[in-house]
């Protein structure tokens, strides 16, 4: 019969008194005892969390050696997958060193928060299309601030996602060349009308193409459309893209604007896919 596993808390209580009896750093982790790691014939009690936090990942990246001396690791736990771990027996840092590390990590998280909040606020105010369905969450973070590492991490993730949306739209503009529309885009009047049309559809696109309502852009072209609408002016190639997209949505345009754009239509159009 297999003997029962030792109670991790009992093992912790019998460890040398210099070891902390609980995780010594505040990293937003929901660490809990209860996992026994079998290594070199020994049963080692560990504290584990189900998910990493931005503060934990930042600490591992910026202060890896100090984190190891504090007993913090990130590795696969049995069949649970990658988990944040506190290994009490490997916590060799002194109380003063732990306090200094905590203060240093607090400064790092604070610096991230200081940079993230205005950046996210700018995206919410000037380019909400980059956030898509996450706009409400981003606006709430801007309104309420970033009081802890979890909110800082979420803000940074939203910024990364928003930057990715913009980058993919820019790449699509460079990659796709609607040759059939380039002749139409030679005219400065057509270029101005195309920019006007992009701004009009972007203003109608309140749901950022999240609902099928025949208002604004569609899901395939919303990012490119909003990106073009932000331009002070658009180039010949960008006008060709805009004309192609606007022809697909021409029923939403005023008759006068349609006439300025499409008195001569070079051929059928389909919207490019991001």
PDB file of C-alpha atoms in Angstrom:
ATOM      1  CA  UNK A   1       0.000   0.000   0.000  1.00  0.00           C
ATOM      2  CA  UNK A   2       1.368   3.419  -0.968  1.00  0.00           C
ATOM      3  CA  UNK A   3       1.958   5.556   2.123  1.00  0.00           C
ATOM      4  CA  UNK A   4       0.015   8.865   2.225  1.00  0.00           C
ATOM      5  CA  UNK A   5       1.813  11.954   1.056  1.00  0.00           C
ATOM      6  CA  UNK A   6       3.088  14.215   3.808  1.00  0.00           C
ATOM      7  CA  UNK A   7       1.137  17.357   4.537  1.00  0.00           C
ATOM      8  CA  UNK A   8       2.981  20.304   2.926  1.00  0.00           C
ATOM      9  CA  UNK A   9       2.128  22.607   5.827  1.00  0.00           C
ATOM     10  CA  UNK A  10       3.600  20.104   8.265  1.00  0.00           C
ATOM     11  CA  UNK A  11       6.798  19.958   6.243  1.00  0.00           C
ATOM     12  CA  UNK A  12       6.957  23.760   6.200  1.00  0.00           C
ATOM     13  CA  UNK A  13       6.487  23.954   9.960  1.00  0.00           C
ATOM     14  CA  UNK A  14       9.400  21.550  10.518  1.00  0.00           C
ATOM     15  CA  UNK A  15      11.710  23.403   8.075  1.00  0.00           C
ATOM     16  CA  UNK A  16      14.529  25.561   9.492  1.00  0.00           C
ATOM     17  CA  UNK A  17      13.150  28.648  11.147  1.00  0.00           C
ATOM     18  CA  UNK A  18      15.023  30.970   8.782  1.00  0.00           C
ATOM     19  CA  UNK A  19      12.618  30.008   5.945  1.00  0.00           C
ATOM     20  CA  UNK A  20       9.525  32.194   5.455  1.00  0.00           C
ATOM     21  CA  UNK A  21       6.335  30.298   6.219  1.00  0.00           C
ATOM     22  CA  UNK A  22       4.467  32.072   3.384  1.00  0.00           C
ATOM     23  CA  UNK A  23       5.483  33.596   0.052  1.00  0.00           C
ATOM     24  CA  UNK A  24       7.429  36.738   0.941  1.00  0.00           C
ATOM     25  CA  UNK A  25       6.738  38.903  -2.130  1.00  0.00           C
ATOM     26  CA  UNK A  26       3.555  40.648  -3.193  1.00  0.00           C
ATOM     27  CA  UNK A  27       3.191  39.834  -6.892  1.00  0.00           C
ATOM     28  CA  UNK A  28      -0.560  39.425  -7.244  1.00  0.00           C
ATOM     29  CA  UNK A  29      -0.213  35.631  -7.358  1.00  0.00           C
ATOM     30  CA  UNK A  30      -2.883  33.384  -5.861  1.00  0.00           C
ATOM     31  CA  UNK A  31      -0.261  31.030  -4.429  1.00  0.00           C
ATOM     32  CA  UNK A  32      -1.417  28.151  -2.253  1.00  0.00           C
ATOM     33  CA  UNK A  33       0.351  25.209  -0.613  1.00  0.00           C
ATOM     34  CA  UNK A  34      -0.684  21.659  -1.356  1.00  0.00           C
ATOM     35  CA  UNK A  35       1.614  20.374  -4.056  1.00  0.00           C
ATOM     36  CA  UNK A  36       4.437  17.981  -3.208  1.00  0.00           C
ATOM     37  CA  UNK A  37       7.250  17.848  -5.719  1.00  0.00           C
ATOM     38  CA  UNK A  38       9.198  14.575  -5.900  1.00  0.00           C
ATOM     39  CA  UNK A  39      12.851  15.248  -6.666  1.00  0.00           C
ATOM     40  CA  UNK A  40      15.897  13.046  -6.009  1.00  0.00           C
ATOM     41  CA  UNK A  41      13.894  10.731  -3.798  1.00  0.00           C
ATOM     42  CA  UNK A  42      12.596  13.557  -1.594  1.00  0.00           C
ATOM     43  CA  UNK A  43       9.172  15.101  -1.134  1.00  0.00           C
ATOM     44  CA  UNK A  44       9.457  18.872  -1.470  1.00  0.00           C
ATOM     45  CA  UNK A  45       6.451  21.072  -0.586  1.00  0.00           C
ATOM     46  CA  UNK A  46       5.716  23.837  -3.062  1.00  0.00           C
ATOM     47  CA  UNK A  47       3.275  26.689  -3.289  1.00  0.00           C
ATOM     48  CA  UNK A  48       1.707  27.043  -6.740  1.00  0.00           C
ATOM     49  CA  UNK A  49      -0.645  29.416  -8.542  1.00  0.00           C
ATOM     50  CA  UNK A  50      -2.926  28.615 -11.455  1.00  0.00           C
ATOM     51  CA  UNK A  51      -1.775  31.586 -13.541  1.00  0.00           C
ATOM     52  CA  UNK A  52       1.092  34.024 -13.737  1.00  0.00           C
ATOM     53  CA  UNK A  53       0.552  37.731 -13.201  1.00  0.00           C
ATOM     54  CA  UNK A  54       2.199  40.596 -15.102  1.00  0.00           C
ATOM     55  CA  UNK A  55       4.132  41.578 -11.963  1.00  0.00           C
ATOM     56  CA  UNK A  56       5.483  38.026 -11.590  1.00  0.00           C
ATOM     57  CA  UNK A  57       6.557  37.835 -15.232  1.00  0.00           C
ATOM     58  CA  UNK A  58       8.094  41.294 -15.067  1.00  0.00           C
ATOM     59  CA  UNK A  59      10.052  40.315 -11.947  1.00  0.00           C
ATOM     60  CA  UNK A  60      11.361  37.147 -13.588  1.00  0.00           C
ATOM     61  CA  UNK A  61      12.456  39.126 -16.626  1.00  0.00           C
ATOM     62  CA  UNK A  62      14.045  42.056 -14.814  1.00  0.00           C
ATOM     63  CA  UNK A  63      15.405  40.382 -11.669  1.00  0.00           C
ATOM     64  CA  UNK A  64      15.847  36.660 -12.486  1.00  0.00           C
ATOM     65  CA  UNK A  65      18.696  35.920 -10.045  1.00  0.00           C
ATOM     66  CA  UNK A  66      17.000  37.766  -7.179  1.00  0.00           C
ATOM     67  CA  UNK A  67      13.750  35.936  -7.853  1.00  0.00           C
ATOM     68  CA  UNK A  68      15.508  32.567  -7.706  1.00  0.00           C
ATOM     69  CA  UNK A  69      17.096  33.505  -4.384  1.00  0.00           C
ATOM     70  CA  UNK A  70      13.614  34.404  -3.136  1.00  0.00           C
ATOM     71  CA  UNK A  71      12.430  30.917  -4.146  1.00  0.00           C
ATOM     72  CA  UNK A  72      10.268  31.961  -7.114  1.00  0.00           C
ATOM     73  CA  UNK A  73      10.255  29.866 -10.280  1.00  0.00           C
ATOM     74  CA  UNK A  74       8.104  29.258 -13.352  1.00  0.00           C
ATOM     75  CA  UNK A  75       8.053  25.667 -14.593  1.00  0.00           C
ATOM     76  CA  UNK A  76       5.886  22.676 -15.481  1.00  0.00           C
ATOM     77  CA  UNK A  77       4.150  21.043 -12.522  1.00  0.00           C
ATOM     78  CA  UNK A  78       3.141  17.455 -13.277  1.00  0.00           C
ATOM     79  CA  UNK A  79       0.076  17.471 -15.495  1.00  0.00           C
ATOM     80  CA  UNK A  80      -0.901  20.999 -14.440  1.00  0.00           C
ATOM     81  CA  UNK A  81       1.267  22.690 -17.037  1.00  0.00           C
ATOM     82  CA  UNK A  82       3.352  25.831 -16.604  1.00  0.00           C
ATOM     83  CA  UNK A  83       2.776  27.330 -13.177  1.00  0.00           C
ATOM     84  CA  UNK A  84       4.253  30.051 -10.972  1.00  0.00           C
ATOM     85  CA  UNK A  85       5.953  28.358  -8.026  1.00  0.00           C
ATOM     86  CA  UNK A  86       7.296  29.411  -4.662  1.00  0.00           C
ATOM     87  CA  UNK A  87       9.858  26.880  -3.379  1.00  0.00           C
ATOM     88  CA  UNK A  88      10.370  27.603   0.313  1.00  0.00           C
ATOM     89  CA  UNK A  89      13.543  25.535   0.678  1.00  0.00           C
ATOM     90  CA  UNK A  90      15.194  27.564  -2.077  1.00  0.00           C
ATOM     91  CA  UNK A  91      14.390  30.905  -0.492  1.00  0.00           C
ATOM     92  CA  UNK A  92      17.887  31.908   0.667  1.00  0.00           C
ATOM     93  CA  UNK A  93      17.467  35.692   0.595  1.00  0.00           C
ATOM     94  CA  UNK A  94      17.548  37.515   3.909  1.00  0.00           C
ATOM     95  CA  UNK A  95      14.567  39.548   5.133  1.00  0.00           C
ATOM     96  CA  UNK A  96      16.399  42.767   4.216  1.00  0.00           C
ATOM     97  CA  UNK A  97      17.126  41.467   0.718  1.00  0.00           C
ATOM     98  CA  UNK A  98      13.489  40.437   0.260  1.00  0.00           C
ATOM     99  CA  UNK A  99      12.303  43.860   1.395  1.00  0.00           C
ATOM    100  CA  UNK A 100      14.687  45.558  -1.034  1.00  0.00           C
ATOM    101  CA  UNK A 101      13.534  43.299  -3.874  1.00  0.00           C
ATOM    102  CA  UNK A 102       9.883  44.057  -3.120  1.00  0.00           C
ATOM    103  CA  UNK A 103      10.579  47.801  -3.188  1.00  0.00           C
ATOM    104  CA  UNK A 104      12.440  47.441  -6.476  1.00  0.00           C
ATOM    105  CA  UNK A 105       9.599  45.453  -8.042  1.00  0.00           C
ATOM    106  CA  UNK A 106       7.066  48.000  -6.838  1.00  0.00           C
ATOM    107  CA  UNK A 107       9.051  50.698  -8.648  1.00  0.00           C
ATOM    108  CA  UNK A 108       9.137  48.618 -11.843  1.00  0.00           C
ATOM    109  CA  UNK A 109       5.372  48.037 -11.778  1.00  0.00           C
ATOM    110  CA  UNK A 110       4.798  51.717 -10.996  1.00  0.00           C
ATOM    111  CA  UNK A 111       6.903  52.744 -13.993  1.00  0.00           C
ATOM    112  CA  UNK A 112       4.867  50.464 -16.244  1.00  0.00           C
ATOM    113  CA  UNK A 113       1.648  51.965 -14.884  1.00  0.00           C
ATOM    114  CA  UNK A 114       2.929  55.506 -15.393  1.00  0.00           C
ATOM    115  CA  UNK A 115       3.705  54.766 -19.044  1.00  0.00           C
ATOM    116  CA  UNK A 116       0.679  52.580 -19.788  1.00  0.00           C
ATOM    117  CA  UNK A 117      -2.147  54.818 -18.600  1.00  0.00           C
ATOM    118  CA  UNK A 118      -1.559  57.822 -20.901  1.00  0.00           C
ATOM    119  CA  UNK A 119      -0.801  55.525 -23.825  1.00  0.00           C
ATOM    120  CA  UNK A 120      -4.058  53.600 -23.346  1.00  0.00           C
ATOM    121  CA  UNK A 121      -5.972  56.847 -22.809  1.00  0.00           C
ATOM    122  CA  UNK A 122      -4.653  58.185 -26.118  1.00  0.00           C
ATOM    123  CA  UNK A 123      -5.816  55.070 -27.979  1.00  0.00           C
ATOM    124  CA  UNK A 124      -9.276  55.250 -26.389  1.00  0.00           C
ATOM    125  CA  UNK A 125      -9.596  58.937 -27.275  1.00  0.00           C
ATOM    126  CA  UNK A 126      -8.125  59.040 -30.768  1.00  0.00           C
ATOM    127  CA  UNK A 127      -8.164  55.498 -32.203  1.00  0.00           C
ATOM    128  CA  UNK A 128     -10.882  53.448 -30.478  1.00  0.00           C
ATOM    129  CA  UNK A 129     -11.162  51.269 -33.591  1.00  0.00           C
ATOM    130  CA  UNK A 130      -7.868  49.645 -32.618  1.00  0.00           C
ATOM    131  CA  UNK A 131      -9.497  48.225 -29.469  1.00  0.00           C
ATOM    132  CA  UNK A 132     -12.564  46.673 -31.076  1.00  0.00           C
ATOM    133  CA  UNK A 133     -14.776  44.943 -28.535  1.00  0.00           C
ATOM    134  CA  UNK A 134     -12.265  45.668 -25.757  1.00  0.00           C
ATOM    135  CA  UNK A 135     -13.013  49.404 -25.933  1.00  0.00           C
ATOM    136  CA  UNK A 136     -15.340  49.366 -22.904  1.00  0.00           C
ATOM    137  CA  UNK A 137     -12.745  47.553 -20.795  1.00  0.00           C
ATOM    138  CA  UNK A 138      -9.998  49.948 -21.884  1.00  0.00           C
ATOM    139  CA  UNK A 139     -12.175  52.973 -21.150  1.00  0.00           C
ATOM    140  CA  UNK A 140     -12.906  51.617 -17.655  1.00  0.00           C
ATOM    141  CA  UNK A 141      -9.185  51.194 -16.959  1.00  0.00           C
ATOM    142  CA  UNK A 142      -8.526  54.747 -18.103  1.00  0.00           C
ATOM    143  CA  UNK A 143     -11.362  56.016 -15.910  1.00  0.00           C
ATOM    144  CA  UNK A 144     -10.481  54.029 -12.784  1.00  0.00           C
ATOM    145  CA  UNK A 145      -6.689  54.076 -13.084  1.00  0.00           C
ATOM    146  CA  UNK A 146      -4.227  51.219 -12.625  1.00  0.00           C
ATOM    147  CA  UNK A 147      -4.024  50.578  -8.873  1.00  0.00           C
ATOM    148  CA  UNK A 148      -2.322  47.175  -8.996  1.00  0.00           C
ATOM    149  CA  UNK A 149      -0.161  44.923 -11.107  1.00  0.00           C
ATOM    150  CA  UNK A 150      -3.153  43.058 -12.542  1.00  0.00           C
ATOM    151  CA  UNK A 151      -4.677  46.217 -14.010  1.00  0.00           C
ATOM    152  CA  UNK A 152      -1.268  47.348 -15.274  1.00  0.00           C
ATOM    153  CA  UNK A 153      -0.777  44.011 -17.000  1.00  0.00           C
ATOM    154  CA  UNK A 154      -4.212  44.156 -18.583  1.00  0.00           C
ATOM    155  CA  UNK A 155      -3.589  47.699 -19.839  1.00  0.00           C
ATOM    156  CA  UNK A 156      -0.284  46.637 -21.387  1.00  0.00           C
ATOM    157  CA  UNK A 157      -1.975  43.659 -23.068  1.00  0.00           C
ATOM    158  CA  UNK A 158      -4.673  45.921 -24.552  1.00  0.00           C
ATOM    159  CA  UNK A 159      -2.004  48.299 -25.846  1.00  0.00           C
ATOM    160  CA  UNK A 160      -0.090  45.435 -27.467  1.00  0.00           C
ATOM    161  CA  UNK A 161      -3.264  44.136 -29.114  1.00  0.00           C
ATOM    162  CA  UNK A 162      -4.212  47.617 -30.345  1.00  0.00           C
ATOM    163  CA  UNK A 163      -0.762  48.191 -31.786  1.00  0.00           C
ATOM    164  CA  UNK A 164      -1.037  44.832 -33.539  1.00  0.00           C
ATOM    165  CA  UNK A 165      -4.342  45.818 -35.162  1.00  0.00           C
ATOM    166  CA  UNK A 166      -2.792  49.004 -36.537  1.00  0.00           C
ATOM    167  CA  UNK A 167       0.354  47.219 -37.722  1.00  0.00           C
ATOM    168  CA  UNK A 168      -1.662  44.576 -39.592  1.00  0.00           C
ATOM    169  CA  UNK A 169      -3.734  47.266 -41.294  1.00  0.00           C
ATOM    170  CA  UNK A 170      -0.581  49.105 -42.409  1.00  0.00           C
ATOM    171  CA  UNK A 171       0.868  45.841 -43.756  1.00  0.00           C
ATOM    172  CA  UNK A 172      -2.338  45.113 -45.666  1.00  0.00           C
ATOM    173  CA  UNK A 173      -2.232  48.559 -47.263  1.00  0.00           C
ATOM    174  CA  UNK A 174       1.303  47.957 -48.483  1.00  0.00           C
ATOM    175  CA  UNK A 175       0.684  44.380 -49.597  1.00  0.00           C
ATOM    176  CA  UNK A 176      -2.546  44.736 -51.553  1.00  0.00           C
ATOM    177  CA  UNK A 177      -2.374  46.695 -54.826  1.00  0.00           C
ATOM    178  CA  UNK A 178      -5.807  47.204 -56.406  1.00  0.00           C
ATOM    179  CA  UNK A 179      -4.345  47.930 -59.864  1.00  0.00           C
ATOM    180  CA  UNK A 180      -7.710  48.480 -61.500  1.00  0.00           C
ATOM    181  CA  UNK A 181      -8.371  51.510 -59.303  1.00  0.00           C
ATOM    182  CA  UNK A 182      -5.066  53.322 -59.709  1.00  0.00           C
ATOM    183  CA  UNK A 183      -6.185  55.255 -62.803  1.00  0.00           C
ATOM    184  CA  UNK A 184      -9.157  56.649 -60.902  1.00  0.00           C
ATOM    185  CA  UNK A 185      -6.839  57.694 -58.060  1.00  0.00           C
ATOM    186  CA  UNK A 186      -4.788  59.992 -60.317  1.00  0.00           C
ATOM    187  CA  UNK A 187      -7.240  62.841 -59.682  1.00  0.00           C
ATOM    188  CA  UNK A 188      -6.651  65.094 -56.666  1.00  0.00           C
ATOM    189  CA  UNK A 189     -10.429  65.602 -56.439  1.00  0.00           C
ATOM    190  CA  UNK A 190     -10.966  61.845 -56.250  1.00  0.00           C
ATOM    191  CA  UNK A 191      -8.292  61.552 -53.553  1.00  0.00           C
ATOM    192  CA  UNK A 192     -10.066  64.208 -51.486  1.00  0.00           C
ATOM    193  CA  UNK A 193     -13.440  62.528 -52.025  1.00  0.00           C
ATOM    194  CA  UNK A 194     -12.019  59.142 -51.034  1.00  0.00           C
ATOM    195  CA  UNK A 195     -10.664  60.541 -47.779  1.00  0.00           C
ATOM    196  CA  UNK A 196     -14.009  62.201 -47.113  1.00  0.00           C
ATOM    197  CA  UNK A 197     -15.781  58.884 -47.744  1.00  0.00           C
ATOM    198  CA  UNK A 198     -13.462  57.009 -45.381  1.00  0.00           C
ATOM    199  CA  UNK A 199     -14.127  59.541 -42.634  1.00  0.00           C
ATOM    200  CA  UNK A 200     -17.871  59.359 -43.229  1.00  0.00           C
ATOM    201  CA  UNK A 201     -18.007  55.554 -42.978  1.00  0.00           C
ATOM    202  CA  UNK A 202     -15.716  55.559 -39.951  1.00  0.00           C
ATOM    203  CA  UNK A 203     -18.057  57.997 -38.198  1.00  0.00           C
ATOM    204  CA  UNK A 204     -20.992  55.668 -38.968  1.00  0.00           C
ATOM    205  CA  UNK A 205     -19.036  52.645 -37.734  1.00  0.00           C
ATOM    206  CA  UNK A 206     -19.927  53.055 -34.048  1.00  0.00           C
ATOM    207  CA  UNK A 207     -19.940  49.304 -33.389  1.00  0.00           C
ATOM    208  CA  UNK A 208     -16.605  48.805 -35.211  1.00  0.00           C
ATOM    209  CA  UNK A 209     -18.187  46.180 -37.468  1.00  0.00           C
ATOM    210  CA  UNK A 210     -19.186  43.988 -34.524  1.00  0.00           C
ATOM    211  CA  UNK A 211     -22.844  43.866 -35.679  1.00  0.00           C
ATOM    212  CA  UNK A 212     -24.373  43.369 -39.119  1.00  0.00           C
ATOM    213  CA  UNK A 213     -26.347  46.600 -39.497  1.00  0.00           C
ATOM    214  CA  UNK A 214     -25.336  48.102 -42.877  1.00  0.00           C
ATOM    215  CA  UNK A 215     -23.773  51.081 -41.106  1.00  0.00           C
ATOM    216  CA  UNK A 216     -20.088  51.845 -41.427  1.00  0.00           C
ATOM    217  CA  UNK A 217     -17.388  49.384 -42.398  1.00  0.00           C
ATOM    218  CA  UNK A 218     -17.583  45.599 -42.531  1.00  0.00           C
ATOM    219  CA  UNK A 219     -15.469  43.167 -40.542  1.00  0.00           C
ATOM    220  CA  UNK A 220     -13.123  42.611 -43.481  1.00  0.00           C
ATOM    221  CA  UNK A 221     -12.258  46.264 -44.016  1.00  0.00           C
ATOM    222  CA  UNK A 222     -12.877  48.119 -40.764  1.00  0.00           C
ATOM    223  CA  UNK A 223      -9.212  48.403 -39.755  1.00  0.00           C
ATOM    224  CA  UNK A 224      -8.030  49.674 -43.144  1.00  0.00           C
ATOM    225  CA  UNK A 225     -10.990  52.046 -43.379  1.00  0.00           C
ATOM    226  CA  UNK A 226     -10.347  53.608 -39.975  1.00  0.00           C
ATOM    227  CA  UNK A 227      -6.617  53.798 -40.641  1.00  0.00           C
ATOM    228  CA  UNK A 228      -7.191  55.705 -43.898  1.00  0.00           C
ATOM    229  CA  UNK A 229      -9.692  58.005 -42.195  1.00  0.00           C
ATOM    230  CA  UNK A 230      -6.972  59.146 -39.783  1.00  0.00           C
ATOM    231  CA  UNK A 231      -4.704  60.384 -42.580  1.00  0.00           C
ATOM    232  CA  UNK A 232      -4.363  64.111 -43.248  1.00  0.00           C
ATOM    233  CA  UNK A 233      -4.249  63.189 -46.926  1.00  0.00           C
ATOM    234  CA  UNK A 234      -3.975  59.911 -48.799  1.00  0.00           C
ATOM    235  CA  UNK A 235      -1.609  58.863 -51.552  1.00  0.00           C
ATOM    236  CA  UNK A 236      -2.514  57.577 -55.010  1.00  0.00           C
ATOM    237  CA  UNK A 237      -2.088  53.968 -53.852  1.00  0.00           C
ATOM    238  CA  UNK A 238      -4.073  54.576 -50.664  1.00  0.00           C
ATOM    239  CA  UNK A 239      -6.810  56.253 -52.696  1.00  0.00           C
ATOM    240  CA  UNK A 240      -7.021  53.166 -54.892  1.00  0.00           C
ATOM    241  CA  UNK A 241      -7.554  51.064 -51.762  1.00  0.00           C
ATOM    242  CA  UNK A 242     -10.114  53.530 -50.416  1.00  0.00           C
ATOM    243  CA  UNK A 243     -12.034  53.648 -53.685  1.00  0.00           C
ATOM    244  CA  UNK A 244     -12.195  49.873 -53.815  1.00  0.00           C
ATOM    245  CA  UNK A 245     -13.577  49.680 -50.276  1.00  0.00           C
ATOM    246  CA  UNK A 246     -15.953  52.604 -50.717  1.00  0.00           C
ATOM    247  CA  UNK A 247     -17.367  51.097 -53.903  1.00  0.00           C
ATOM    248  CA  UNK A 248     -18.349  48.055 -51.831  1.00  0.00           C
ATOM    249  CA  UNK A 249     -20.170  50.345 -49.358  1.00  0.00           C
ATOM    250  CA  UNK A 250     -21.335  52.916 -51.952  1.00  0.00           C
ATOM    251  CA  UNK A 251     -25.011  52.731 -50.916  1.00  0.00           C
ATOM    252  CA  UNK A 252     -24.074  54.416 -47.649  1.00  0.00           C
ATOM    253  CA  UNK A 253     -22.494  57.388 -49.429  1.00  0.00           C
ATOM    254  CA  UNK A 254     -24.399  60.536 -50.422  1.00  0.00           C
ATOM    255  CA  UNK A 255     -25.172  60.753 -54.138  1.00  0.00           C
ATOM    256  CA  UNK A 256     -22.919  63.773 -54.613  1.00  0.00           C
ATOM    257  CA  UNK A 257     -19.949  61.961 -53.037  1.00  0.00           C
ATOM    258  CA  UNK A 258     -20.602  58.825 -55.110  1.00  0.00           C
ATOM    259  CA  UNK A 259     -20.564  60.958 -58.233  1.00  0.00           C
ATOM    260  CA  UNK A 260     -17.239  62.571 -57.331  1.00  0.00           C
ATOM    261  CA  UNK A 261     -15.739  59.136 -56.714  1.00  0.00           C
ATOM    262  CA  UNK A 262     -17.240  56.875 -59.336  1.00  0.00           C
ATOM    263  CA  UNK A 263     -18.141  58.834 -62.462  1.00  0.00           C
ATOM    264  CA  UNK A 264     -15.742  56.391 -64.106  1.00  0.00           C
ATOM    265  CA  UNK A 265     -15.609  52.995 -62.452  1.00  0.00           C
ATOM    266  CA  UNK A 266     -12.727  50.808 -63.651  1.00  0.00           C
ATOM    267  CA  UNK A 267     -14.312  47.521 -62.761  1.00  0.00           C
ATOM    268  CA  UNK A 268     -15.985  45.432 -60.059  1.00  0.00           C
ATOM    269  CA  UNK A 269     -14.534  45.538 -56.550  1.00  0.00           C
ATOM    270  CA  UNK A 270     -14.227  43.268 -53.610  1.00  0.00           C
ATOM    271  CA  UNK A 271     -12.938  44.305 -50.226  1.00  0.00           C
ATOM    272  CA  UNK A 272      -9.482  43.054 -49.224  1.00  0.00           C
ATOM    273  CA  UNK A 273      -9.242  40.814 -46.189  1.00  0.00           C
ATOM    274  CA  UNK A 274      -6.910  41.648 -43.330  1.00  0.00           C
TER     275      UNK A 274
END
